[in-house]
CSV table of C-alpha atoms in Angstrom, one decimal:
chain,number,residue,atom,x,y,z
X,1,UNK,CA,0.0,0.0,0.0
X,2,UNK,CA,1.4,3.4,-1.0
X,3,UNK,CA,1.9,6.2,1.5
X,4,UNK,CA,-0.6,8.3,-0.5
X,5,UNK,CA,-3.4,5.8,-0.1
X,6,UNK,CA,-3.1,6.1,3.7
X,7,UNK,CA,-4.2,9.7,3.5
X,8,UNK,CA,-7.8,10.9,3.8
X,9,UNK,CA,-9.4,11.6,0.4
X,10,UNK,CA,-9.2,15.3,0.8
X,11,UNK,CA,-5.5,15.1,1.7
X,12,UNK,CA,-4.9,12.8,-1.3
X,13,UNK,CA,-6.4,15.3,-3.6
X,14,UNK,CA,-4.2,18.1,-2.1
X,15,UNK,CA,-1.0,16.0,-2.6
X,16,UNK,CA,-2.0,15.1,-6.2
X,17,UNK,CA,-2.7,18.7,-7.0
X,18,UNK,CA,0.8,19.6,-5.8
X,19,UNK,CA,2.4,17.0,-8.1
X,20,UNK,CA,3.6,18.5,-11.4
X,21,UNK,CA,1.9,17.4,-14.6
X,22,UNK,CA,3.8,15.0,-16.8
X,23,UNK,CA,6.2,16.6,-19.3
X,24,UNK,CA,4.0,15.6,-22.2
X,25,UNK,CA,1.0,17.4,-20.6
X,26,UNK,CA,3.0,20.5,-20.0
X,27,UNK,CA,4.5,20.5,-23.5
X,28,UNK,CA,1.0,20.1,-25.1
X,29,UNK,CA,-0.4,22.9,-22.9
X,30,UNK,CA,2.4,25.2,-23.9
X,31,UNK,CA,2.1,24.4,-27.6
X,32,UNK,CA,-1.7,24.8,-27.6
X,33,UNK,CA,-1.3,28.2,-26.0
X,34,UNK,CA,1.2,29.3,-28.6
X,35,UNK,CA,-0.8,28.0,-31.6
X,36,UNK,CA,-2.6,31.3,-32.6
X,37,UNK,CA,0.8,32.9,-32.9
X,38,UNK,CA,2.2,29.9,-34.8
X,39,UNK,CA,-0.7,29.8,-37.2
X,40,UNK,CA,-0.2,33.4,-38.2
X,41,UNK,CA,3.5,32.8,-38.8
X,42,UNK,CA,2.9,29.7,-40.8
X,43,UNK,CA,0.4,31.3,-43.2
X,44,UNK,CA,2.7,34.3,-43.7
X,45,UNK,CA,5.7,32.1,-44.4
X,46,UNK,CA,3.6,29.9,-46.7
X,47,UNK,CA,2.5,32.9,-48.8
X,48,UNK,CA,6.0,34.3,-49.0
X,49,UNK,CA,8.5,31.5,-49.9
X,50,UNK,CA,12.0,32.3,-51.0
X,51,UNK,CA,14.5,30.2,-52.9
X,52,UNK,CA,17.9,28.9,-51.8
X,53,UNK,CA,20.3,31.5,-50.5
X,54,UNK,CA,17.6,34.2,-51.2
X,55,UNK,CA,15.8,33.7,-47.9
X,56,UNK,CA,16.3,37.2,-46.6
X,57,UNK,CA,12.7,38.0,-45.5
X,58,UNK,CA,12.2,34.5,-44.1
X,59,UNK,CA,15.4,34.5,-42.0
X,60,UNK,CA,14.7,38.1,-40.8
X,61,UNK,CA,11.3,37.1,-39.6
X,62,UNK,CA,12.6,34.1,-37.7
X,63,UNK,CA,15.5,36.1,-36.2
X,64,UNK,CA,13.1,38.7,-34.9
X,65,UNK,CA,10.8,36.2,-33.3
X,66,UNK,CA,13.7,34.4,-31.7
X,67,UNK,CA,15.1,37.6,-30.3
X,68,UNK,CA,11.7,38.4,-28.7
X,69,UNK,CA,11.9,35.0,-27.0
X,70,UNK,CA,15.3,35.9,-25.5
X,71,UNK,CA,17.7,34.0,-27.8
X,72,UNK,CA,21.0,35.5,-28.9
X,73,UNK,CA,20.8,35.5,-32.7
X,74,UNK,CA,23.5,35.6,-35.3
X,75,UNK,CA,22.3,36.2,-38.9
X,76,UNK,CA,24.0,35.6,-42.2
X,77,UNK,CA,25.7,32.4,-41.2
X,78,UNK,CA,26.3,30.4,-44.5
X,79,UNK,CA,25.0,33.5,-46.4
X,80,UNK,CA,21.3,33.6,-45.3
X,81,UNK,CA,21.3,31.1,-42.3
X,82,UNK,CA,20.9,32.0,-38.7
X,83,UNK,CA,22.0,30.6,-35.3
X,84,UNK,CA,20.0,31.3,-32.1
X,85,UNK,CA,21.6,30.4,-28.8
X,86,UNK,CA,19.9,30.2,-25.3
X,87,UNK,CA,22.0,29.2,-22.3
X,88,UNK,CA,20.2,27.8,-19.3
X,89,UNK,CA,22.9,26.5,-16.9
X,90,UNK,CA,25.3,23.6,-17.3
X,91,UNK,CA,24.5,20.7,-19.5
X,92,UNK,CA,24.6,19.4,-23.1
X,93,UNK,CA,24.3,21.6,-26.1
X,94,UNK,CA,21.3,20.5,-28.3
X,95,UNK,CA,20.9,21.6,-31.9
X,96,UNK,CA,17.5,21.9,-33.5
X,97,UNK,CA,17.5,22.5,-37.2
X,98,UNK,CA,14.9,23.9,-39.6
X,99,UNK,CA,15.1,24.9,-43.2
X,100,UNK,CA,14.4,28.2,-44.8
X,101,UNK,CA,13.9,27.7,-48.5
X,102,UNK,CA,11.0,27.0,-50.8
X,103,UNK,CA,10.9,25.5,-54.3
X,104,UNK,CA,10.9,27.1,-57.8
X,105,UNK,CA,7.4,25.9,-58.8
X,106,UNK,CA,3.8,27.1,-58.9
X,107,UNK,CA,1.5,26.2,-56.1
X,108,UNK,CA,-1.9,24.8,-57.1
X,109,UNK,CA,-3.4,24.0,-53.7
X,110,UNK,CA,-6.2,26.6,-53.9
X,111,UNK,CA,-5.6,27.5,-50.2
X,112,UNK,CA,-6.5,31.0,-49.1
X,113,UNK,CA,-2.9,31.5,-48.0
X,114,UNK,CA,-1.4,29.9,-51.2
X,115,UNK,CA,1.8,31.5,-52.6
X,116,UNK,CA,1.7,33.6,-55.7
X,117,UNK,CA,5.3,34.8,-55.1
X,118,UNK,CA,7.9,34.8,-57.8
X,119,UNK,CA,11.7,34.8,-57.8
X,120,UNK,CA,14.7,34.3,-60.1
X,121,UNK,CA,15.8,30.6,-60.5
X,122,UNK,CA,18.6,29.7,-62.9
X,123,UNK,CA,18.3,33.1,-64.5
X,124,UNK,CA,14.6,32.8,-65.2
X,125,UNK,CA,11.6,34.1,-63.3
X,126,UNK,CA,9.7,31.4,-61.6
X,127,UNK,CA,6.8,31.0,-59.2
X,128,UNK,CA,7.9,29.9,-55.7
X,129,UNK,CA,6.1,27.6,-53.2
X,130,UNK,CA,6.6,25.9,-49.9
X,131,UNK,CA,5.7,22.5,-51.4
X,132,UNK,CA,8.0,20.5,-49.1
X,133,UNK,CA,6.7,21.7,-45.8
X,134,UNK,CA,9.6,23.9,-44.7
X,135,UNK,CA,7.0,26.4,-43.5
X,136,UNK,CA,5.6,23.7,-41.2
X,137,UNK,CA,9.1,23.0,-40.0
X,138,UNK,CA,9.9,26.6,-39.2
X,139,UNK,CA,6.6,27.1,-37.4
X,140,UNK,CA,7.3,24.0,-35.3
X,141,UNK,CA,10.8,25.2,-34.7
X,142,UNK,CA,9.5,28.5,-33.2
X,143,UNK,CA,6.9,26.6,-31.2
X,144,UNK,CA,9.6,24.3,-29.8
X,145,UNK,CA,11.7,27.3,-28.8
X,146,UNK,CA,8.9,29.0,-26.9
X,147,UNK,CA,7.8,25.8,-25.2
X,148,UNK,CA,11.3,25.1,-24.0
X,149,UNK,CA,11.6,28.6,-22.6
X,150,UNK,CA,8.2,28.2,-20.9
X,151,UNK,CA,9.6,25.1,-19.3
X,152,UNK,CA,13.2,26.2,-18.6
X,153,UNK,CA,12.9,25.3,-14.9
X,154,UNK,CA,12.7,21.6,-16.1
X,155,UNK,CA,16.0,21.4,-18.0
X,156,UNK,CA,19.6,22.6,-18.0
X,157,UNK,CA,21.9,23.1,-20.9
X,158,UNK,CA,22.2,25.2,-24.1
X,159,UNK,CA,19.8,25.4,-27.0
X,160,UNK,CA,21.3,25.9,-30.4
X,161,UNK,CA,18.5,26.6,-32.9
X,162,UNK,CA,19.8,26.6,-36.5
X,163,UNK,CA,17.8,27.9,-39.5
X,164,UNK,CA,19.5,26.5,-42.5
X,165,UNK,CA,19.3,28.0,-46.0
X,166,UNK,CA,19.3,26.1,-49.3
X,167,UNK,CA,18.2,22.6,-48.2
X,168,UNK,CA,16.5,22.0,-51.5
X,169,UNK,CA,19.8,22.4,-53.3
X,170,UNK,CA,21.6,20.3,-50.6
X,171,UNK,CA,24.1,23.1,-50.2
X,172,UNK,CA,23.0,25.1,-47.2
X,173,UNK,CA,24.4,22.9,-44.5
X,174,UNK,CA,27.8,22.7,-46.1
X,175,UNK,CA,27.7,26.5,-46.4
X,176,UNK,CA,27.0,27.0,-42.7
X,177,UNK,CA,29.7,24.5,-41.7
X,178,UNK,CA,32.2,26.4,-44.0
X,179,UNK,CA,31.2,29.6,-42.3
X,180,UNK,CA,32.2,28.2,-38.9
X,181,UNK,CA,28.9,26.8,-37.5
X,182,UNK,CA,30.7,24.4,-35.2
X,183,UNK,CA,33.8,26.7,-34.5
X,184,UNK,CA,32.2,30.1,-34.1
X,185,UNK,CA,29.5,28.4,-32.0
X,186,UNK,CA,29.4,25.3,-29.9
X,187,UNK,CA,29.6,21.9,-31.5
X,188,UNK,CA,26.4,20.3,-30.2
X,189,UNK,CA,26.2,17.1,-28.2
X,190,UNK,CA,23.0,16.1,-29.9
X,191,UNK,CA,21.1,17.3,-33.0
X,192,UNK,CA,17.5,16.9,-34.0
X,193,UNK,CA,15.5,17.7,-37.2
X,194,UNK,CA,12.0,16.8,-38.5
X,195,UNK,CA,10.3,16.6,-41.8
X,196,UNK,CA,6.6,16.8,-42.7
X,197,UNK,CA,5.4,13.7,-44.6
X,198,UNK,CA,2.1,12.6,-46.2
X,199,UNK,CA,1.1,10.7,-43.1
X,200,UNK,CA,-2.0,11.3,-41.0
X,201,UNK,CA,-1.6,14.3,-38.8
X,202,UNK,CA,-0.9,13.4,-35.2
X,203,UNK,CA,1.5,10.7,-36.2
X,204,UNK,CA,5.3,10.5,-35.7
X,205,UNK,CA,7.6,8.3,-37.7
X,206,UNK,CA,11.2,7.5,-37.0
X,207,UNK,CA,13.9,4.7,-37.3
X,208,UNK,CA,17.4,3.9,-36.4
X,209,UNK,CA,20.1,3.8,-39.1
X,210,UNK,CA,19.6,5.3,-42.5
X,211,UNK,CA,16.5,7.4,-42.9
X,212,UNK,CA,17.3,9.2,-46.1
X,213,UNK,CA,19.2,8.4,-49.3
X,214,UNK,CA,22.6,9.4,-50.7
X,215,UNK,CA,22.1,11.8,-53.6
X,216,UNK,CA,24.3,12.4,-56.6
X,217,UNK,CA,23.6,14.5,-59.6
X,218,UNK,CA,24.2,13.4,-63.2
X,219,UNK,CA,25.4,16.0,-65.7
X,220,UNK,CA,26.4,14.6,-69.0
X,221,UNK,CA,27.0,16.2,-72.4
X,222,UNK,CA,26.9,13.8,-75.3
X,223,UNK,CA,28.9,15.2,-78.3
X,224,UNK,CA,28.1,14.5,-81.9
X,225,UNK,CA,28.4,16.1,-85.3
X,226,UNK,CA,25.6,18.3,-86.4
X,227,UNK,CA,24.0,17.9,-89.8
X,228,UNK,CA,20.8,17.8,-91.9
X,229,UNK,CA,18.0,15.6,-90.8
X,230,UNK,CA,17.8,14.1,-94.3
X,231,UNK,CA,21.5,13.0,-94.3
X,232,UNK,CA,22.1,11.4,-90.9
X,233,UNK,CA,25.1,9.4,-92.4
X,234,UNK,CA,26.9,12.7,-92.6
X,235,UNK,CA,26.4,13.5,-88.9
X,236,UNK,CA,26.8,11.8,-85.5
X,237,UNK,CA,23.5,12.0,-83.8
X,238,UNK,CA,23.9,12.8,-80.0
X,239,UNK,CA,20.1,12.5,-79.5
X,240,UNK,CA,20.3,8.8,-80.5
X,241,UNK,CA,23.3,8.4,-78.2
X,242,UNK,CA,21.4,10.0,-75.3
X,243,UNK,CA,18.4,7.9,-75.9
X,244,UNK,CA,20.5,4.7,-75.8
X,245,UNK,CA,22.1,5.8,-72.6
X,246,UNK,CA,18.7,6.6,-70.9
X,247,UNK,CA,17.5,3.0,-71.6
X,248,UNK,CA,20.7,1.1,-71.0
X,249,UNK,CA,21.6,2.9,-67.8
X,250,UNK,CA,18.7,1.2,-66.1
X,251,UNK,CA,20.4,-2.2,-66.4
X,252,UNK,CA,22.9,-1.0,-63.7
X,253,UNK,CA,19.9,-1.0,-61.3
X,254,UNK,CA,18.2,-4.1,-62.7
X,255,UNK,CA,21.2,-6.3,-63.5
X,256,UNK,CA,24.2,-5.1,-61.5
X,257,UNK,CA,22.8,-4.0,-58.2
X,258,UNK,CA,21.8,-6.5,-55.5
X,259,UNK,CA,18.0,-6.5,-55.8
X,260,UNK,CA,17.6,-6.5,-52.0
X,261,UNK,CA,19.5,-3.1,-51.8
X,262,UNK,CA,17.9,0.2,-52.6
X,263,UNK,CA,19.2,2.1,-55.6
X,264,UNK,CA,17.5,4.4,-58.2
X,265,UNK,CA,18.8,6.2,-61.3
X,266,UNK,CA,16.4,8.8,-62.7
X,267,UNK,CA,16.9,10.9,-65.8
X,268,UNK,CA,14.9,14.1,-65.3
X,269,UNK,CA,16.0,16.3,-68.3
X,270,UNK,CA,17.2,15.9,-71.9
X,271,UNK,CA,18.1,19.2,-73.6
X,272,UNK,CA,19.3,19.4,-77.2
X,273,UNK,CA,18.3,20.5,-80.7
X,274,UNK,CA,16.2,23.3,-82.0
X,275,UNK,CA,14.0,22.1,-84.9
X,276,UNK,CA,13.0,18.7,-86.4
X,277,UNK,CA,15.2,18.7,-89.4
X,278,UNK,CA,18.5,19.6,-87.8
X,279,UNK,CA,20.7,17.0,-86.0
X,280,UNK,CA,22.4,18.9,-83.1
X,281,UNK,CA,26.0,18.6,-82.2
X,282,UNK,CA,25.4,18.0,-78.5
X,283,UNK,CA,22.8,16.9,-76.0
X,284,UNK,CA,22.7,17.5,-72.3
X,285,UNK,CA,21.3,14.8,-70.0
X,286,UNK,CA,20.6,15.5,-66.3
X,287,UNK,CA,19.5,13.2,-63.6
X,288,UNK,CA,20.0,11.8,-60.1
X,289,UNK,CA,21.3,8.7,-58.4
X,290,UNK,CA,19.9,7.6,-55.0
X,291,UNK,CA,21.1,4.9,-52.7
X,292,UNK,CA,21.4,4.1,-49.0
X,293,UNK,CA,24.7,2.1,-48.7
X,294,UNK,CA,28.2,3.3,-49.7
X,295,UNK,CA,28.7,0.1,-51.7
X,296,UNK,CA,25.6,0.5,-53.8
X,297,UNK,CA,26.4,4.2,-54.3
X,298,UNK,CA,29.8,3.3,-55.7
X,299,UNK,CA,28.4,0.7,-58.0
X,300,UNK,CA,25.8,3.1,-59.4
X,301,UNK,CA,28.3,5.9,-60.0
X,302,UNK,CA,30.6,3.6,-61.8
X,303,UNK,CA,27.8,2.1,-63.9
X,304,UNK,CA,26.4,5.4,-65.0
X,305,UNK,CA,29.8,6.7,-66.1
X,306,UNK,CA,30.7,3.4,-67.9
X,307,UNK,CA,27.5,3.2,-69.8
X,308,UNK,CA,27.7,6.9,-70.8
X,309,UNK,CA,31.2,6.3,-72.3
X,310,UNK,CA,30.1,3.1,-73.9
X,311,UNK,CA,27.0,4.7,-75.5
X,312,UNK,CA,29.1,7.3,-77.2
X,313,UNK,CA,31.7,4.7,-78.3
X,314,UNK,CA,29.1,2.6,-79.9
X,315,UNK,CA,28.2,5.5,-82.2
X,316,UNK,CA,31.9,6.3,-82.9
X,317,UNK,CA,31.3,9.7,-81.2
X,318,UNK,CA,33.7,11.8,-79.1
X,319,UNK,CA,33.9,10.8,-75.5
X,320,UNK,CA,31.1,12.5,-73.5
X,321,UNK,CA,31.6,15.0,-70.7
X,322,UNK,CA,30.5,13.2,-67.6
X,323,UNK,CA,30.1,14.9,-64.2
X,324,UNK,CA,28.7,13.0,-61.2
X,325,UNK,CA,28.3,15.6,-58.5
X,326,UNK,CA,27.9,14.5,-54.9
X,327,UNK,CA,24.8,15.8,-53.2
X,328,UNK,CA,23.4,14.9,-49.8
X,329,UNK,CA,24.7,11.9,-48.0
X,330,UNK,CA,22.3,9.5,-46.2
X,331,UNK,CA,21.2,10.6,-42.8
X,332,UNK,CA,22.1,7.9,-40.3
X,333,UNK,CA,20.1,8.1,-37.0
X,334,UNK,CA,21.8,7.2,-33.7
X,335,UNK,CA,20.5,3.8,-32.5
X,336,UNK,CA,21.0,4.7,-28.9
X,337,UNK,CA,19.2,8.0,-29.2
X,338,UNK,CA,16.3,6.5,-31.1
X,339,UNK,CA,15.9,3.9,-28.4
X,340,UNK,CA,15.9,6.6,-25.7
X,341,UNK,CA,13.4,8.7,-27.7
X,342,UNK,CA,11.0,5.9,-28.8
X,343,UNK,CA,9.2,5.3,-25.5
X,344,UNK,CA,8.8,9.1,-25.1
X,345,UNK,CA,7.0,9.4,-28.4
X,346,UNK,CA,4.9,6.3,-27.8
X,347,UNK,CA,3.8,7.6,-24.4
X,348,UNK,CA,3.0,11.1,-25.8
X,349,UNK,CA,1.2,10.2,-29.0
X,350,UNK,CA,0.2,6.5,-28.6
X,351,UNK,CA,1.9,3.3,-29.8
X,352,UNK,CA,-0.4,3.3,-32.9
X,353,UNK,CA,0.7,6.8,-33.9
X,354,UNK,CA,4.4,6.7,-33.0
X,355,UNK,CA,6.0,4.0,-35.1
X,356,UNK,CA,9.2,3.1,-36.9
X,357,UNK,CA,9.0,3.6,-40.7
X,358,UNK,CA,11.2,2.8,-43.7
X,359,UNK,CA,13.8,5.2,-44.8
X,360,UNK,CA,12.7,7.8,-47.3
X,361,UNK,CA,14.2,7.6,-50.8
X,362,UNK,CA,14.7,11.4,-51.0
X,363,UNK,CA,17.8,13.1,-49.8
X,364,UNK,CA,18.5,15.8,-47.1
X,365,UNK,CA,21.7,17.6,-46.2
X,366,UNK,CA,21.1,17.4,-42.4
X,367,UNK,CA,23.5,14.6,-42.9
X,368,UNK,CA,26.3,17.2,-43.2
X,369,UNK,CA,25.8,18.0,-39.5
X,370,UNK,CA,25.3,14.4,-38.4
X,371,UNK,CA,28.5,13.3,-40.1
X,372,UNK,CA,30.5,15.7,-37.9
X,373,UNK,CA,30.1,12.9,-35.3
X,374,UNK,CA,27.0,14.2,-33.6
X,375,UNK,CA,24.4,11.7,-32.2
X,376,UNK,CA,21.2,12.7,-34.0
X,377,UNK,CA,17.7,11.8,-34.8
X,378,UNK,CA,15.8,12.9,-37.9
X,379,UNK,CA,12.1,12.1,-37.7
X,380,UNK,CA,8.8,12.6,-39.6
X,381,UNK,CA,5.4,14.1,-38.7
X,382,UNK,CA,2.1,13.7,-40.5
X,383,UNK,CA,0.2,16.5,-42.2
X,384,UNK,CA,-3.0,15.1,-43.6
X,385,UNK,CA,-6.5,14.3,-42.4
X,386,UNK,CA,-6.4,10.6,-41.3
X,387,UNK,CA,-9.5,9.9,-43.4
X,388,UNK,CA,-7.8,11.1,-46.5
X,389,UNK,CA,-4.7,9.0,-45.7
X,390,UNK,CA,-6.8,5.9,-45.2
X,391,UNK,CA,-8.6,6.6,-48.5
X,392,UNK,CA,-5.3,6.9,-50.3
X,393,UNK,CA,-4.2,3.5,-48.9
X,394,UNK,CA,-7.3,1.8,-50.2
X,395,UNK,CA,-7.0,0.1,-53.6
X,396,UNK,CA,-8.2,2.6,-56.2
X,397,UNK,CA,-8.4,5.4,-53.5
X,398,UNK,CA,-7.6,9.0,-54.2
X,399,UNK,CA,-3.9,9.6,-53.5
X,400,UNK,CA,-2.8,12.4,-51.2
X,401,UNK,CA,-0.3,14.9,-52.7
X,402,UNK,CA,3.3,14.0,-52.0
X,403,UNK,CA,6.1,16.5,-51.1
X,404,UNK,CA,7.1,18.7,-54.1
X,405,UNK,CA,3.6,18.3,-55.6
X,406,UNK,CA,2.0,21.6,-56.6
X,407,UNK,CA,-1.1,20.3,-54.6
X,408,UNK,CA,0.9,19.6,-51.4
X,409,UNK,CA,-1.4,21.1,-48.8
X,410,UNK,CA,-0.7,20.2,-45.1
X,411,UNK,CA,-3.4,20.8,-42.6
X,412,UNK,CA,-1.8,23.4,-40.3
X,413,UNK,CA,-3.7,22.3,-37.1
X,414,UNK,CA,-2.9,19.9,-35.6
X,415,UNK,CA,0.2,19.2,-37.9
X,416,UNK,CA,2.2,22.1,-36.4
X,417,UNK,CA,1.2,21.2,-32.9
X,418,UNK,CA,2.3,17.6,-33.2
X,419,UNK,CA,5.6,18.6,-34.8
X,420,UNK,CA,6.3,21.2,-32.0
X,421,UNK,CA,5.3,18.8,-29.3
X,422,UNK,CA,7.5,16.0,-30.7
X,423,UNK,CA,10.5,18.2,-31.1
X,424,UNK,CA,10.1,19.7,-27.6
X,425,UNK,CA,9.9,16.2,-26.1
X,426,UNK,CA,13.0,15.1,-28.0
X,427,UNK,CA,15.0,18.0,-26.7
X,428,UNK,CA,13.7,17.7,-23.1
X,429,UNK,CA,14.6,14.0,-23.2
X,430,UNK,CA,18.3,14.8,-23.4
X,431,UNK,CA,18.3,18.0,-21.4
X,432,UNK,CA,15.9,17.5,-18.5
X,433,UNK,CA,17.3,17.9,-15.0
C-alpha cells in the first residue's frame, strides 16, 4: 500500500494537486497556448516563400521572433542562415535545425494563403512555393523554442537553434559549416531535425540507421556532329546516343545492383536540338542517383559513367563530358538516441501513432551535420486528415499529394502542434534535470 493511499481523500487530492503534470502534458499545454501565434506565422511564411540563398525575408522574420523570446541571434551564417543560442545553466548543447527555402514551382493547392510569389531561378523568373513543408518545420521550430523557454525550470543546458538555407539544393548545411557553424558556435552534443510527410496528422515516424538516401547529380554532355535531318550518315546524332544511354543505364539498377538493396537512377531532363530537321552537335542529360549504402552508391556511380562512355563509343562519337556531382549523404540516426526517444514518443502520441517507418528515398543535407560525429535523430510528422490518408491507402483510392507536388497542402492544425510537441519532447529527453 502506498503512503498516498493512507491519507484521507481530501489530503490525497491536495497532494495530487501539488504534483507537477507529466512533461507531455506541460508540453502540449504550452504548444496549444502558442498556436494562434504559430498559425499566423505559418500562413505568412507559406504565402512568401524564398529560394535557396535568397531567404532574406524569411530569415529576418525568424530572427526577430527568436530575439523576442530571448535568444542571442546571429544572422547571415552560411549566407542567409541564422543561429540562435539560449543558455540555461550547465549541461549538453542541443541543436534543433529547420530549413528556410522554398521551391521554384507554382502552387496549385487553392488554399486562401497559397503562394503567388515569384523569384529568379537559374536566370529565369519562376513561381515559388513551400511545397515541401519547410514552413511547417519553421513554425514548429519556433513553437519548440517558446515551449522550452516556458519550461526552462525543467531542463539545464544550451539550446542551439539553427535555421539553414538552401536545403532544396543540398548546399546550405555545407555553407553553414564552412562559415564556422561548429567553430564560431558550440559543437552540439545532440542534434534533431524533423520533416513533414504525407502521413496522418498526429503521427510521428522514426527509425534507427539510414532514414534518407545518398544523392548524386548526373550532368552529361553527349557530343556528336551536327547535320541535316535528311542526311544522318553525314552526322553523328547525339540524340540517339542520349536515348540509348537513358534506356541502357537502367540495367545497372536491374542487373548489376543487389535486388535487395535500394538504388535508383532517374533521368529528369534531356536538352538538345532546335527544330525537327537539324541534327544537333550536342545533347545535355541531367539526372540523379539515389542509394542508402556506400557500396551501392559506388556501383551506381561507376555504372552510370561506364554506360555513358560506352553509348558514345558505340556511335563512334567523341567521349562524353560526364560529371557526377555529390549531393546529400544518407542521414544515419543514432541507434542509442532512437531507443531513448522511442518510449517518449509512444507515451505522448500513442503506440499506434508513434512508429518506426522505412527510410525515405529522398535526400537531405542534415547529414552534413550528423556526419561531424553528432548523435542525431531525424524524424517525420504527418500533415493530412487521417480519413484522406486511409482513403489513399485503399485500392483505387484518391492519393494524397506528396512533397514537391503543386497540390501539397498540409493541414496546419494539428500538424504544427504535433511537430512542435514531438521536437520539444525530443530536446527535453536529453536536457531534463
